[in-house]
Amino acid sequence: MKVLIKSLDNLPPMPAVAIEVVRLLRDPNCDADDLARAIALDPSVSLMVLKLANSSFYGLQRKVTTIRSAIVVLGQKALQNLVLAVSLKNFYSDINESDKRLWEDAFGCALAARLVGTLVQDINEEEAFLAGLIRHLGKMVLKLKNHEVYDKVEKLVATGDAKSSEIEKRFFEFSHGEVGASILQRWNFPEIFVKVTLHHEDMAIDPVREPTVAKLVAAINLAEGMCRRNGIGRQGPEVDLDLSLLPATKFLGLLPTTLDSLESHFMEVIDKDLGLFMP
């Protein structure tokens, strides 16, 4: 793990507003005024957060025009997540089609995971949004390390011969899950997000010892399945993917009728709001 951390020394710095928001995320005594002051550190972030807060995804009955009012209406966790979402765009400078797909994948999974969280007991929907958003942070970083090599990884993954984590280890020594988890640890994210990022593909969490983490991992796994099935963040949809057969679906106990409704709602949200999140 020390080798992995050392290999990440040249990462772009986390924006000041995001650093402060992560600190507040860990502070149980944080209040709305603290969060509003933190967001005000960056006017461009404030503007984008307000734009997203007024999107159809949140379904507000009235337009919010200040960060303070957005916090009151949406809640602190939701606003913290939006700030982090906007801040993560700093990982991108020259946007190409591959990068756009990865960015679309991040937001698509976040939106889907939040919807899953509204249906399943003991899953915090705002935690689900953030976990979905950052689960592929390691992919972004591997791209930054060597864009050309990671493009080769993506082409090999598209052939379906092996999982992305297996191919990544051939070229980079570490998988995107390991890289992402290490970054989140370095950024002092809560441990639950580190574990979900590390295990969102293999779901290797003991549901007896860590039931909350296991449910959140399953929610992210299912959300990723919805993105794959509908071609969100990918070159094309996996139309033959049966969501009802995913281990995550069985673990969460979701019926086929519930899945159909969930997927339909997800695509409505994507059609209306995904453009707001794109670079």
Coordinates of C-alpha atoms in Angstrom, one line a residue:
M1 CA 0.0 0.0 0.0
K2 CA 2.9 2.4 0.7
V3 CA 4.0 1.9 -3.0
L4 CA 0.5 2.8 -4.1
I5 CA 0.4 6.0 -2.0
K6 CA 3.8 7.1 -3.2
S7 CA 2.7 6.6 -6.8
L8 CA -0.2 9.1 -6.3
D9 CA 2.1 12.0 -5.2
N10 CA 1.4 14.0 -8.4
L11 CA -2.4 14.1 -8.0
P12 CA -4.1 17.5 -8.6
P13 CA -4.8 19.1 -5.2
M14 CA -8.3 18.8 -3.8
P15 CA -10.0 22.3 -4.1
A16 CA -10.1 24.3 -0.8
V17 CA -13.9 24.3 -0.7
A18 CA -14.0 20.5 -1.1
I19 CA -11.4 20.0 1.6
E20 CA -13.5 22.1 4.0
V21 CA -16.7 20.3 3.0
V22 CA -15.1 16.9 3.7
R23 CA -14.0 18.2 7.1
L24 CA -17.5 19.3 7.8
L25 CA -18.8 15.9 6.6
R26 CA -16.9 14.3 9.5
D27 CA -18.0 16.9 12.1
P28 CA -21.3 16.0 13.8
N29 CA -21.6 19.5 15.1
C30 CA -21.5 21.1 11.7
D31 CA -24.5 23.4 11.1
A32 CA -26.0 25.1 8.0
D33 CA -24.1 28.3 8.5
D34 CA -20.8 26.5 8.6
L35 CA -21.6 24.7 5.4
A36 CA -22.9 27.9 3.7
R37 CA -19.6 29.7 4.6
A38 CA -17.5 26.9 3.2
I39 CA -19.4 26.8 -0.1
A40 CA -19.1 30.6 -0.4
L41 CA -15.3 30.2 -0.6
D42 CA -15.7 29.5 -4.3
P43 CA -18.4 31.5 -6.2
S44 CA -18.2 29.2 -9.3
V45 CA -19.0 26.2 -7.1
S46 CA -21.8 28.1 -5.4
L47 CA -23.4 28.9 -8.7
M48 CA -23.2 25.3 -10.0
V49 CA -24.5 23.9 -6.7
L50 CA -27.6 26.2 -6.9
K51 CA -28.1 25.1 -10.5
L52 CA -28.1 21.5 -9.5
A53 CA -30.2 22.0 -6.5
N54 CA -32.9 23.5 -8.7
S55 CA -32.8 20.5 -11.1
S56 CA -35.8 18.2 -11.5
F57 CA -33.9 15.5 -9.7
Y58 CA -34.6 17.1 -6.3
G59 CA -38.2 18.1 -7.3
L60 CA -38.4 21.3 -5.3
Q61 CA -41.7 23.1 -5.2
R62 CA -40.0 26.5 -5.3
K63 CA -36.7 27.8 -6.7
V64 CA -33.9 28.3 -4.3
T65 CA -31.7 31.3 -4.9
T66 CA -29.2 31.2 -2.0
I67 CA -26.9 28.4 -0.6
R68 CA -28.5 28.9 2.9
S69 CA -32.0 28.3 1.6
A70 CA -30.8 25.3 -0.5
I71 CA -29.3 23.8 2.7
V72 CA -32.6 24.3 4.5
V73 CA -34.7 22.7 1.7
L74 CA -32.4 19.9 0.7
G75 CA -30.4 19.2 3.9
Q76 CA -26.7 19.5 4.6
K77 CA -25.7 16.1 3.3
A78 CA -27.2 16.8 -0.1
L79 CA -25.4 20.1 -0.4
Q80 CA -22.1 18.6 0.7
N81 CA -22.5 16.0 -2.0
L82 CA -23.2 18.6 -4.7
V83 CA -20.1 20.6 -3.7
L84 CA -18.0 17.5 -3.9
A85 CA -19.5 16.5 -7.3
V86 CA -18.7 19.9 -8.7
S87 CA -15.2 19.9 -7.2
L88 CA -14.4 16.6 -8.8
K89 CA -14.5 18.2 -12.2
N90 CA -11.1 19.6 -11.4
F91 CA -9.6 16.2 -12.3
Y92 CA -10.4 17.0 -15.9
S93 CA -8.5 19.4 -18.1
D94 CA -8.6 18.2 -21.7
I95 CA -12.0 16.4 -22.1
N96 CA -12.2 13.7 -24.8
E97 CA -15.0 11.2 -25.4
S98 CA -13.5 8.6 -23.1
D99 CA -13.3 11.1 -20.3
K100 CA -16.9 12.2 -20.9
R101 CA -18.1 8.6 -20.6
L102 CA -16.3 8.2 -17.3
W103 CA -17.8 11.4 -16.0
E104 CA -21.2 10.4 -17.2
D105 CA -20.7 7.0 -15.5
A106 CA -19.9 8.7 -12.2
F107 CA -23.0 10.9 -12.2
G108 CA -25.2 8.2 -13.6
C109 CA -24.3 5.8 -10.9
A110 CA -24.7 8.5 -8.2
L111 CA -28.2 9.3 -9.5
A112 CA -29.2 5.6 -9.7
A113 CA -27.7 4.8 -6.3
R114 CA -29.7 7.7 -4.7
L115 CA -32.9 6.3 -6.2
V116 CA -32.1 2.8 -4.8
G117 CA -31.5 4.4 -1.4
T118 CA -35.0 5.8 -1.4
L119 CA -36.4 2.3 -1.8
V120 CA -34.3 0.2 0.6
Q121 CA -34.4 0.5 4.3
D122 CA -31.2 1.4 6.1
I123 CA -29.5 2.9 3.1
N124 CA -28.9 6.7 3.4
E125 CA -29.8 8.1 0.0
E126 CA -27.3 10.9 0.2
E127 CA -24.5 8.5 1.2
A128 CA -25.5 6.4 -1.7
F129 CA -25.3 9.4 -4.1
L130 CA -21.7 10.2 -2.9
A131 CA -20.6 6.6 -2.9
G132 CA -21.8 6.2 -6.5
L133 CA -20.1 9.4 -7.6
I134 CA -16.7 8.5 -6.2
R135 CA -16.6 4.7 -6.7
H136 CA -14.5 5.1 -10.0
L137 CA -12.3 7.9 -8.7
G138 CA -9.4 5.5 -9.2
K139 CA -10.2 5.2 -12.9
M140 CA -9.9 9.0 -13.2
V141 CA -6.5 8.9 -11.5
L142 CA -5.2 6.1 -13.6
K143 CA -6.2 8.0 -16.7
L144 CA -4.3 11.0 -15.4
K145 CA -1.2 8.9 -14.8
N146 CA -1.2 7.6 -18.4
H147 CA -4.1 8.4 -20.6
E148 CA -2.9 6.3 -23.6
V149 CA -2.3 3.2 -21.5
Y150 CA -5.7 3.5 -19.8
D151 CA -7.4 3.8 -23.2
K152 CA -5.9 0.4 -24.0
V153 CA -7.3 -0.9 -20.7
E154 CA -10.8 0.3 -21.7
K155 CA -10.6 -1.3 -25.1
L156 CA -9.6 -4.6 -23.5
V157 CA -12.5 -4.3 -21.0
A158 CA -14.9 -3.7 -23.8
T159 CA -14.1 -7.1 -25.3
G160 CA -15.5 -8.7 -22.2
D161 CA -12.6 -11.1 -21.7
A162 CA -11.8 -9.9 -18.1
K163 CA -12.9 -7.5 -15.4
S164 CA -11.5 -4.0 -15.4
S165 CA -9.7 -4.6 -12.1
E166 CA -7.8 -7.6 -13.5
I167 CA -6.7 -5.7 -16.7
E168 CA -5.7 -2.6 -14.7
K169 CA -3.4 -4.7 -12.5
R170 CA -1.6 -5.9 -15.7
F171 CA -0.7 -2.3 -16.7
F172 CA -0.7 -0.3 -13.5
E173 CA -0.1 -2.9 -10.7
F174 CA -3.2 -1.7 -8.8
S175 CA -6.9 -1.8 -9.6
H176 CA -9.1 1.4 -9.8
G177 CA -10.8 0.3 -6.5
E178 CA -7.5 0.1 -4.7
V179 CA -6.4 3.5 -6.1
G180 CA -9.7 5.2 -5.3
A181 CA -9.8 3.8 -1.7
S182 CA -6.2 5.0 -1.1
I183 CA -7.1 8.5 -2.3
L184 CA -10.1 8.7 -0.1
Q185 CA -8.1 7.6 2.9
R186 CA -5.6 10.4 2.1
W187 CA -8.4 12.9 1.8
N188 CA -9.8 11.8 5.1
F189 CA -13.1 10.6 3.8
P190 CA -15.3 8.6 6.2
E191 CA -14.3 4.9 6.3
I192 CA -17.6 3.7 4.8
F193 CA -16.8 5.4 1.5
V194 CA -13.3 3.9 1.4
K195 CA -14.8 0.4 1.9
V196 CA -17.5 0.9 -0.8
T197 CA -15.0 2.2 -3.3
L198 CA -12.7 -0.8 -2.6
H199 CA -15.5 -3.4 -2.8
H200 CA -18.2 -2.1 -5.2
E201 CA -17.4 -4.8 -7.7
D202 CA -16.7 -7.9 -5.6
M203 CA -19.2 -7.0 -2.8
A204 CA -16.7 -8.7 -0.4
I205 CA -18.3 -7.2 2.8
D206 CA -19.6 -9.4 5.6
P207 CA -23.3 -8.5 5.9
V208 CA -23.4 -9.8 9.5
R209 CA -20.4 -7.8 10.8
E210 CA -21.0 -4.7 8.6
P211 CA -24.7 -4.7 7.5
T212 CA -24.8 -0.9 6.7
V213 CA -21.7 -1.1 4.5
A214 CA -22.9 -4.3 2.8
K215 CA -26.2 -2.7 1.9
L216 CA -24.5 0.4 0.5
V217 CA -22.1 -1.7 -1.5
A218 CA -25.1 -3.6 -2.9
A219 CA -26.9 -0.4 -3.8
I220 CA -23.8 0.9 -5.7
N221 CA -23.4 -2.5 -7.5
L222 CA -27.1 -2.4 -8.6
A223 CA -26.8 1.2 -9.7
E224 CA -23.8 0.4 -11.8
G225 CA -25.8 -2.5 -13.3
M226 CA -28.5 0.0 -14.3
C227 CA -25.9 2.2 -16.0
R228 CA -24.4 -0.7 -17.9
R229 CA -27.8 -1.9 -19.0
N230 CA -28.8 1.5 -20.4
G231 CA -25.4 2.5 -21.8
I232 CA -24.8 5.3 -19.3
G233 CA -21.1 6.2 -19.4
R234 CA -20.4 3.4 -21.9
Q235 CA -20.1 3.1 -25.7
G236 CA -23.4 1.2 -25.8
P237 CA -26.1 -0.5 -23.7
E238 CA -25.8 -4.1 -22.4
V239 CA -29.4 -4.9 -23.3
D240 CA -29.0 -8.5 -22.3
L241 CA -28.1 -7.7 -18.7
D242 CA -30.8 -9.0 -16.4
L243 CA -30.8 -6.8 -13.3
S244 CA -32.9 -9.3 -11.4
L245 CA -30.0 -11.8 -11.6
L246 CA -27.4 -9.5 -10.0
P247 CA -26.2 -10.6 -6.6
A248 CA -26.9 -7.1 -5.4
T249 CA -30.6 -7.4 -6.4
K250 CA -31.0 -10.7 -4.5
F251 CA -29.2 -9.3 -1.5
L252 CA -31.4 -6.2 -1.3
G253 CA -34.6 -8.4 -1.9
L254 CA -36.0 -6.3 -4.8
L255 CA -38.8 -7.7 -6.8
P256 CA -38.8 -7.6 -10.7
T257 CA -41.7 -5.1 -10.6
T258 CA -39.8 -2.8 -8.3
L259 CA -36.7 -3.1 -10.5
D260 CA -38.8 -2.1 -13.6
S261 CA -40.2 0.9 -11.8
L262 CA -36.8 1.9 -10.5
E263 CA -35.1 1.7 -13.9
S264 CA -37.9 3.7 -15.5
H265 CA -37.6 6.4 -12.9
F266 CA -33.8 6.4 -13.4
M267 CA -34.1 7.0 -17.1
E268 CA -36.5 9.8 -16.6
V269 CA -34.0 11.5 -14.3
I270 CA -31.2 10.9 -16.7
D271 CA -33.1 12.4 -19.6
K272 CA -33.9 15.5 -17.7
D273 CA -30.8 16.2 -15.6
L274 CA -27.7 14.4 -16.8
G275 CA -26.8 17.4 -19.1
L276 CA -26.5 19.6 -16.0
F277 CA -23.8 17.4 -14.5
M278 CA -21.7 17.0 -17.7
P279 CA -18.5 19.0 -18.2

